[in-house]
Amino acid sequence: MDARVLTISPDRPFRASITTFGALAWSGFRRYSTYRQATIAGSFTNIVFGFLRCYVLLAVAAGAVGNRPGGYDATQLVTYVWVGQGLLAVVGMWGWTDLADRIRTGDIASDLLRPVPPLVSYLAADLGRALHAVLTRFIGPLLAGVVFFELYRPHRPQTVPLFAISALLAVIGSFGCRYLVNATAYWLHDARGVQMLWTLGSGVLAGLSFPLRLLPEWAVATLWVATPLPGLLQTPLDVLVERDEPVTQVGLVALQAVWAVVLLRLAHVVQRRAERKLVVQGG
């Protein structure tokens, strides 16, 4: 066993060697690399919706006082849209039902017998999926934005590295939220209703439908502090377009990190509670 260990909690009940974690992440990458047609179709869809969202927000900017709705100029809004369309596939807020499906069918029982627990194995596979999306789904919308519009160019040297960290934290936060949504199947046996609510609410509250800064300041502050959802899209996009001062940028990413830890810890607690009551049909 590799002496280097990744742990989820201080009592270290869930752990995997770096080698094992890397192998699981690579399996997630390879799994999604086989869906070539789906990758191309998904990129095309994101580009089409990118044009729609972009022109809507440009119209909003044209009618706003000073042409700066929510503190964004036109190039920042364009960049917000096109990078957001690419980042949507990387963060992967929707479409993941693996855990809920295995709970419903009872296959989760075999997962619990494996040396690597579900939370760790699914996290590793999701990071592999995100890496594949960075190399495929992220580039298409970004190129479309570069070709047809003028994108915002960051002026601060720390912006791009901070954006990369923020995007990684967004992936982890999204995984934690999706894991908790799927884990409701332990109690409900069918999580499709909860997943539908998550799909409807997360796009709006994460900043996909429109930048959250267009809302009143009290609503924005409440969403950012009380929920992890702005950290899934709004935070990395605001960091990239330099919407805030450098200190505020770092603070928002730090808040993302706090939420990522909280969500993983909560997912661990829910998983442990679920294992104590799990009853598999027919067994």
Coordinates of C-alpha atoms in Angstrom, one line a residue:
M1 CA 0.0 0.0 0.0
D2 CA 1.3 3.4 -0.9
A3 CA 2.2 5.3 2.2
R4 CA 0.8 8.6 0.8
V5 CA -2.9 8.7 1.7
L6 CA -5.8 10.9 0.8
T7 CA -8.3 11.2 3.6
I8 CA -11.8 12.6 3.8
S9 CA -12.2 13.0 7.6
P10 CA -9.9 13.2 10.6
D11 CA -10.6 9.7 11.7
R12 CA -9.6 8.5 8.3
P13 CA -12.3 5.9 7.6
F14 CA -12.3 6.7 3.9
R15 CA -8.9 6.7 2.2
A16 CA -7.2 5.7 -1.0
S17 CA -3.6 5.7 -2.2
I18 CA -2.5 8.4 -4.6
T19 CA -1.9 5.7 -7.2
T20 CA -5.4 4.3 -6.7
F21 CA -7.0 7.7 -6.8
G22 CA -5.1 8.5 -10.0
A23 CA -6.2 5.3 -11.6
L24 CA -9.9 6.0 -10.8
A25 CA -9.5 9.5 -12.2
W26 CA -8.0 8.1 -15.4
S27 CA -10.9 5.7 -15.7
G28 CA -13.3 8.6 -15.5
F29 CA -11.4 10.4 -18.2
R30 CA -11.4 7.3 -20.5
R31 CA -15.1 6.7 -19.9
Y32 CA -16.1 10.1 -21.2
S33 CA -13.5 10.0 -24.0
T34 CA -15.5 7.2 -25.6
Y35 CA -18.5 9.4 -26.1
R36 CA -17.1 11.4 -29.1
Q37 CA -20.4 12.1 -30.8
A38 CA -22.0 13.2 -27.5
T39 CA -19.0 15.5 -26.9
I40 CA -19.4 17.2 -30.3
A41 CA -23.1 17.5 -30.0
G42 CA -22.8 19.0 -26.5
S43 CA -20.2 21.5 -27.6
F44 CA -22.5 22.5 -30.5
T45 CA -25.5 23.0 -28.2
N46 CA -23.4 25.1 -25.8
I47 CA -22.3 27.3 -28.7
V48 CA -25.8 27.8 -29.9
F49 CA -27.1 28.8 -26.5
G50 CA -24.0 30.9 -26.1
F51 CA -25.1 33.2 -28.9
L52 CA -28.6 33.5 -27.5
R53 CA -27.4 34.3 -24.0
C54 CA -24.7 36.7 -25.3
Y55 CA -27.1 38.8 -27.4
V56 CA -29.6 38.9 -24.6
L57 CA -27.0 40.3 -22.1
L58 CA -25.7 42.7 -24.7
A59 CA -29.2 44.0 -25.1
V60 CA -29.5 44.4 -21.3
A61 CA -26.1 46.3 -21.3
A62 CA -27.3 48.6 -24.1
G63 CA -30.4 49.6 -22.1
A64 CA -28.7 50.0 -18.8
V65 CA -27.5 53.3 -17.2
G66 CA -23.9 53.7 -18.2
N67 CA -24.0 50.5 -20.2
R68 CA -22.7 48.6 -17.2
P69 CA -25.4 46.4 -15.7
G70 CA -24.3 44.8 -12.4
G71 CA -20.9 46.5 -12.8
Y72 CA -20.0 44.6 -16.0
D73 CA -19.0 46.3 -19.3
A74 CA -19.9 44.7 -22.7
T75 CA -16.6 42.7 -23.0
Q76 CA -16.9 41.4 -19.5
L77 CA -20.5 40.2 -20.2
V78 CA -19.4 38.5 -23.4
T79 CA -16.5 36.8 -21.7
Y80 CA -18.8 35.8 -18.8
V81 CA -21.2 34.1 -21.3
W82 CA -18.7 32.2 -23.5
V83 CA -16.4 31.0 -20.7
G84 CA -19.5 30.1 -18.7
Q85 CA -20.8 28.0 -21.6
G86 CA -17.5 26.1 -21.6
L87 CA -17.2 25.9 -17.9
L88 CA -20.7 24.5 -17.6
A89 CA -19.6 21.1 -19.0
V90 CA -16.5 21.2 -16.8
V91 CA -18.4 21.8 -13.6
G92 CA -21.1 19.3 -14.8
M93 CA -24.0 20.3 -12.6
W94 CA -26.5 18.1 -14.4
G95 CA -27.0 14.7 -15.8
W96 CA -25.1 12.6 -13.2
T97 CA -27.3 9.9 -11.6
D98 CA -24.8 7.0 -11.2
L99 CA -25.1 6.9 -7.4
A100 CA -28.9 7.2 -7.3
D101 CA -29.3 4.5 -10.0
R102 CA -27.1 2.0 -8.1
I103 CA -29.0 2.7 -4.9
R104 CA -32.3 2.1 -6.6
T105 CA -31.1 -1.2 -8.2
G106 CA -29.3 -2.4 -5.1
D107 CA -25.9 -2.5 -6.9
I108 CA -24.6 0.0 -4.2
A109 CA -24.1 -3.0 -1.9
S110 CA -21.2 -4.3 -4.0
D111 CA -19.7 -0.8 -4.0
L112 CA -19.6 -0.8 -0.2
L113 CA -17.5 -4.0 -0.3
R114 CA -14.8 -2.5 -2.3
P115 CA -11.6 -1.2 -0.7
V116 CA -12.2 2.4 -1.9
P117 CA -15.5 3.8 -0.7
P118 CA -18.1 5.4 -3.0
L119 CA -17.4 9.0 -2.1
V120 CA -13.7 8.7 -2.9
S121 CA -14.2 6.6 -6.1
Y122 CA -16.9 8.9 -7.5
L123 CA -14.9 12.0 -6.7
A124 CA -11.8 10.7 -8.5
A125 CA -13.9 9.6 -11.5
D126 CA -15.6 13.1 -11.6
L127 CA -12.2 14.8 -11.6
G128 CA -11.2 12.7 -14.6
R129 CA -14.5 13.7 -16.3
A130 CA -13.8 17.3 -15.6
L131 CA -10.3 17.1 -17.1
H132 CA -11.8 15.5 -20.3
A133 CA -14.3 18.4 -20.5
V134 CA -11.5 21.0 -20.2
L135 CA -9.8 19.5 -23.2
T136 CA -12.9 19.1 -25.3
R137 CA -16.1 20.9 -24.2
F138 CA -14.4 24.0 -22.8
I139 CA -12.4 24.9 -25.9
G140 CA -15.3 25.0 -28.4
P141 CA -17.4 27.8 -26.8
L142 CA -14.2 29.7 -26.0
L143 CA -13.1 29.6 -29.6
A144 CA -16.6 30.7 -30.8
G145 CA -16.4 33.7 -28.4
V146 CA -12.9 34.6 -29.6
V147 CA -13.9 34.5 -33.3
F148 CA -17.2 36.4 -33.2
F149 CA -16.8 38.7 -30.2
E150 CA -14.2 40.8 -28.4
L151 CA -13.4 39.0 -25.1
Y152 CA -12.1 40.6 -21.9
R153 CA -8.4 40.2 -21.3
P154 CA -7.4 39.9 -17.7
H155 CA -4.9 42.7 -16.6
R156 CA -3.7 41.2 -13.3
P157 CA -1.1 38.5 -13.3
Q158 CA -2.8 36.5 -10.6
T159 CA -6.2 36.3 -12.3
V160 CA -5.6 33.3 -14.6
P161 CA -4.0 31.1 -11.8
L162 CA -6.8 32.2 -9.4
F163 CA -9.4 31.3 -12.1
A164 CA -7.9 27.8 -12.5
I165 CA -8.1 27.2 -8.7
S166 CA -11.6 28.6 -8.6
A167 CA -12.7 26.3 -11.5
L168 CA -11.2 23.3 -9.7
L169 CA -13.1 24.2 -6.5
A170 CA -16.2 24.7 -8.6
V171 CA -15.9 21.1 -9.8
I172 CA -15.4 19.7 -6.3
G173 CA -18.4 21.8 -5.0
S174 CA -20.6 20.7 -7.8
F175 CA -19.7 17.0 -7.1
G176 CA -20.5 17.5 -3.4
C177 CA -23.9 18.9 -4.3
R178 CA -24.7 16.2 -6.9
Y179 CA -23.6 13.5 -4.5
L180 CA -26.0 14.8 -1.8
V181 CA -28.8 15.0 -4.3
N182 CA -28.1 11.4 -5.4
A183 CA -27.8 10.2 -1.9
T184 CA -31.4 11.1 -1.2
A185 CA -32.2 7.9 -2.9
Y186 CA -31.1 6.1 0.2
W187 CA -34.2 7.3 1.9
L188 CA -36.5 8.0 -1.1
H189 CA -35.5 5.1 -3.2
D190 CA -36.1 7.2 -6.3
A191 CA -34.2 10.6 -6.4
R192 CA -35.6 11.8 -9.8
G193 CA -37.9 14.4 -8.1
V194 CA -35.0 15.9 -6.1
Q195 CA -32.8 15.8 -9.2
M196 CA -35.4 17.7 -11.2
L197 CA -35.6 20.4 -8.5
W198 CA -31.8 20.6 -8.5
T199 CA -31.7 21.0 -12.2
L200 CA -34.3 23.8 -12.1
G201 CA -32.8 25.7 -9.2
S202 CA -29.0 25.3 -9.7
G203 CA -28.8 27.0 -13.1
V204 CA -30.5 30.2 -11.8
L205 CA -28.8 30.3 -8.4
A206 CA -25.3 29.4 -9.8
G207 CA -25.3 32.3 -12.2
L208 CA -25.8 30.5 -15.5
S209 CA -29.2 32.0 -16.5
F210 CA -27.9 35.5 -15.7
P211 CA -25.1 37.1 -13.6
L212 CA -26.2 37.1 -10.0
R213 CA -24.8 40.6 -9.7
L214 CA -27.9 41.8 -11.5
L215 CA -29.9 41.0 -8.4
P216 CA -30.1 43.4 -5.4
E217 CA -27.0 43.4 -3.2
W218 CA -28.7 41.9 -0.2
A219 CA -29.9 38.9 -2.3
V220 CA -26.4 38.4 -3.8
A221 CA -24.7 38.5 -0.4
T222 CA -27.3 36.0 1.0
L223 CA -26.8 33.5 -1.8
W224 CA -23.0 33.7 -1.6
V225 CA -22.8 33.2 2.1
A226 CA -25.8 30.9 2.8
T227 CA -25.4 28.6 -0.2
P228 CA -22.6 27.0 -2.2
L229 CA -24.3 27.6 -5.6
P230 CA -22.7 30.9 -6.6
G231 CA -19.3 29.1 -6.3
L232 CA -20.2 26.7 -9.0
L233 CA -20.1 29.3 -11.9
Q234 CA -20.5 32.9 -10.7
T235 CA -17.3 33.0 -8.6
P236 CA -14.8 31.6 -11.3
L237 CA -16.4 33.8 -14.0
D238 CA -16.3 36.9 -11.8
V239 CA -12.6 36.1 -11.0
L240 CA -11.8 35.8 -14.7
V241 CA -13.4 39.1 -15.8
E242 CA -12.0 40.9 -12.8
R243 CA -15.3 42.1 -11.6
D244 CA -14.0 42.8 -8.1
E245 CA -10.8 44.1 -6.4
P246 CA -8.0 41.6 -5.9
V247 CA -8.7 41.2 -2.2
T248 CA -12.4 40.4 -2.9
Q249 CA -11.4 37.9 -5.6
V250 CA -9.2 36.0 -3.1
G251 CA -12.0 36.1 -0.5
L252 CA -14.6 34.7 -2.9
V253 CA -12.2 31.8 -3.8
A254 CA -11.5 31.2 -0.1
L255 CA -15.3 31.0 0.4
Q256 CA -15.4 28.5 -2.4
A257 CA -12.8 26.4 -0.6
V258 CA -14.8 26.5 2.6
W259 CA -17.9 25.3 0.9
A260 CA -16.0 22.5 -0.9
V261 CA -14.8 21.2 2.4
V262 CA -18.2 21.5 4.0
L263 CA -19.9 19.7 1.1
L264 CA -17.4 16.8 1.1
R265 CA -17.7 16.5 4.9
L266 CA -21.5 16.6 4.7
A267 CA -21.5 14.0 1.9
H268 CA -19.3 11.8 4.1
V269 CA -21.7 12.1 7.0
V270 CA -24.7 11.3 4.9
Q271 CA -23.0 8.3 3.4
R272 CA -22.1 6.9 6.8
R273 CA -25.7 7.5 8.1
A274 CA -27.1 5.8 4.9
E275 CA -24.9 2.8 5.3
R276 CA -26.3 2.1 8.8
K277 CA -29.9 1.9 7.4
L278 CA -29.3 0.6 3.9
V279 CA -31.7 -2.3 3.0
V280 CA -31.1 -3.8 -0.4
Q281 CA -34.2 -5.3 -2.0
G282 CA -34.1 -9.1 -2.1
G283 CA -31.1 -9.2 0.2

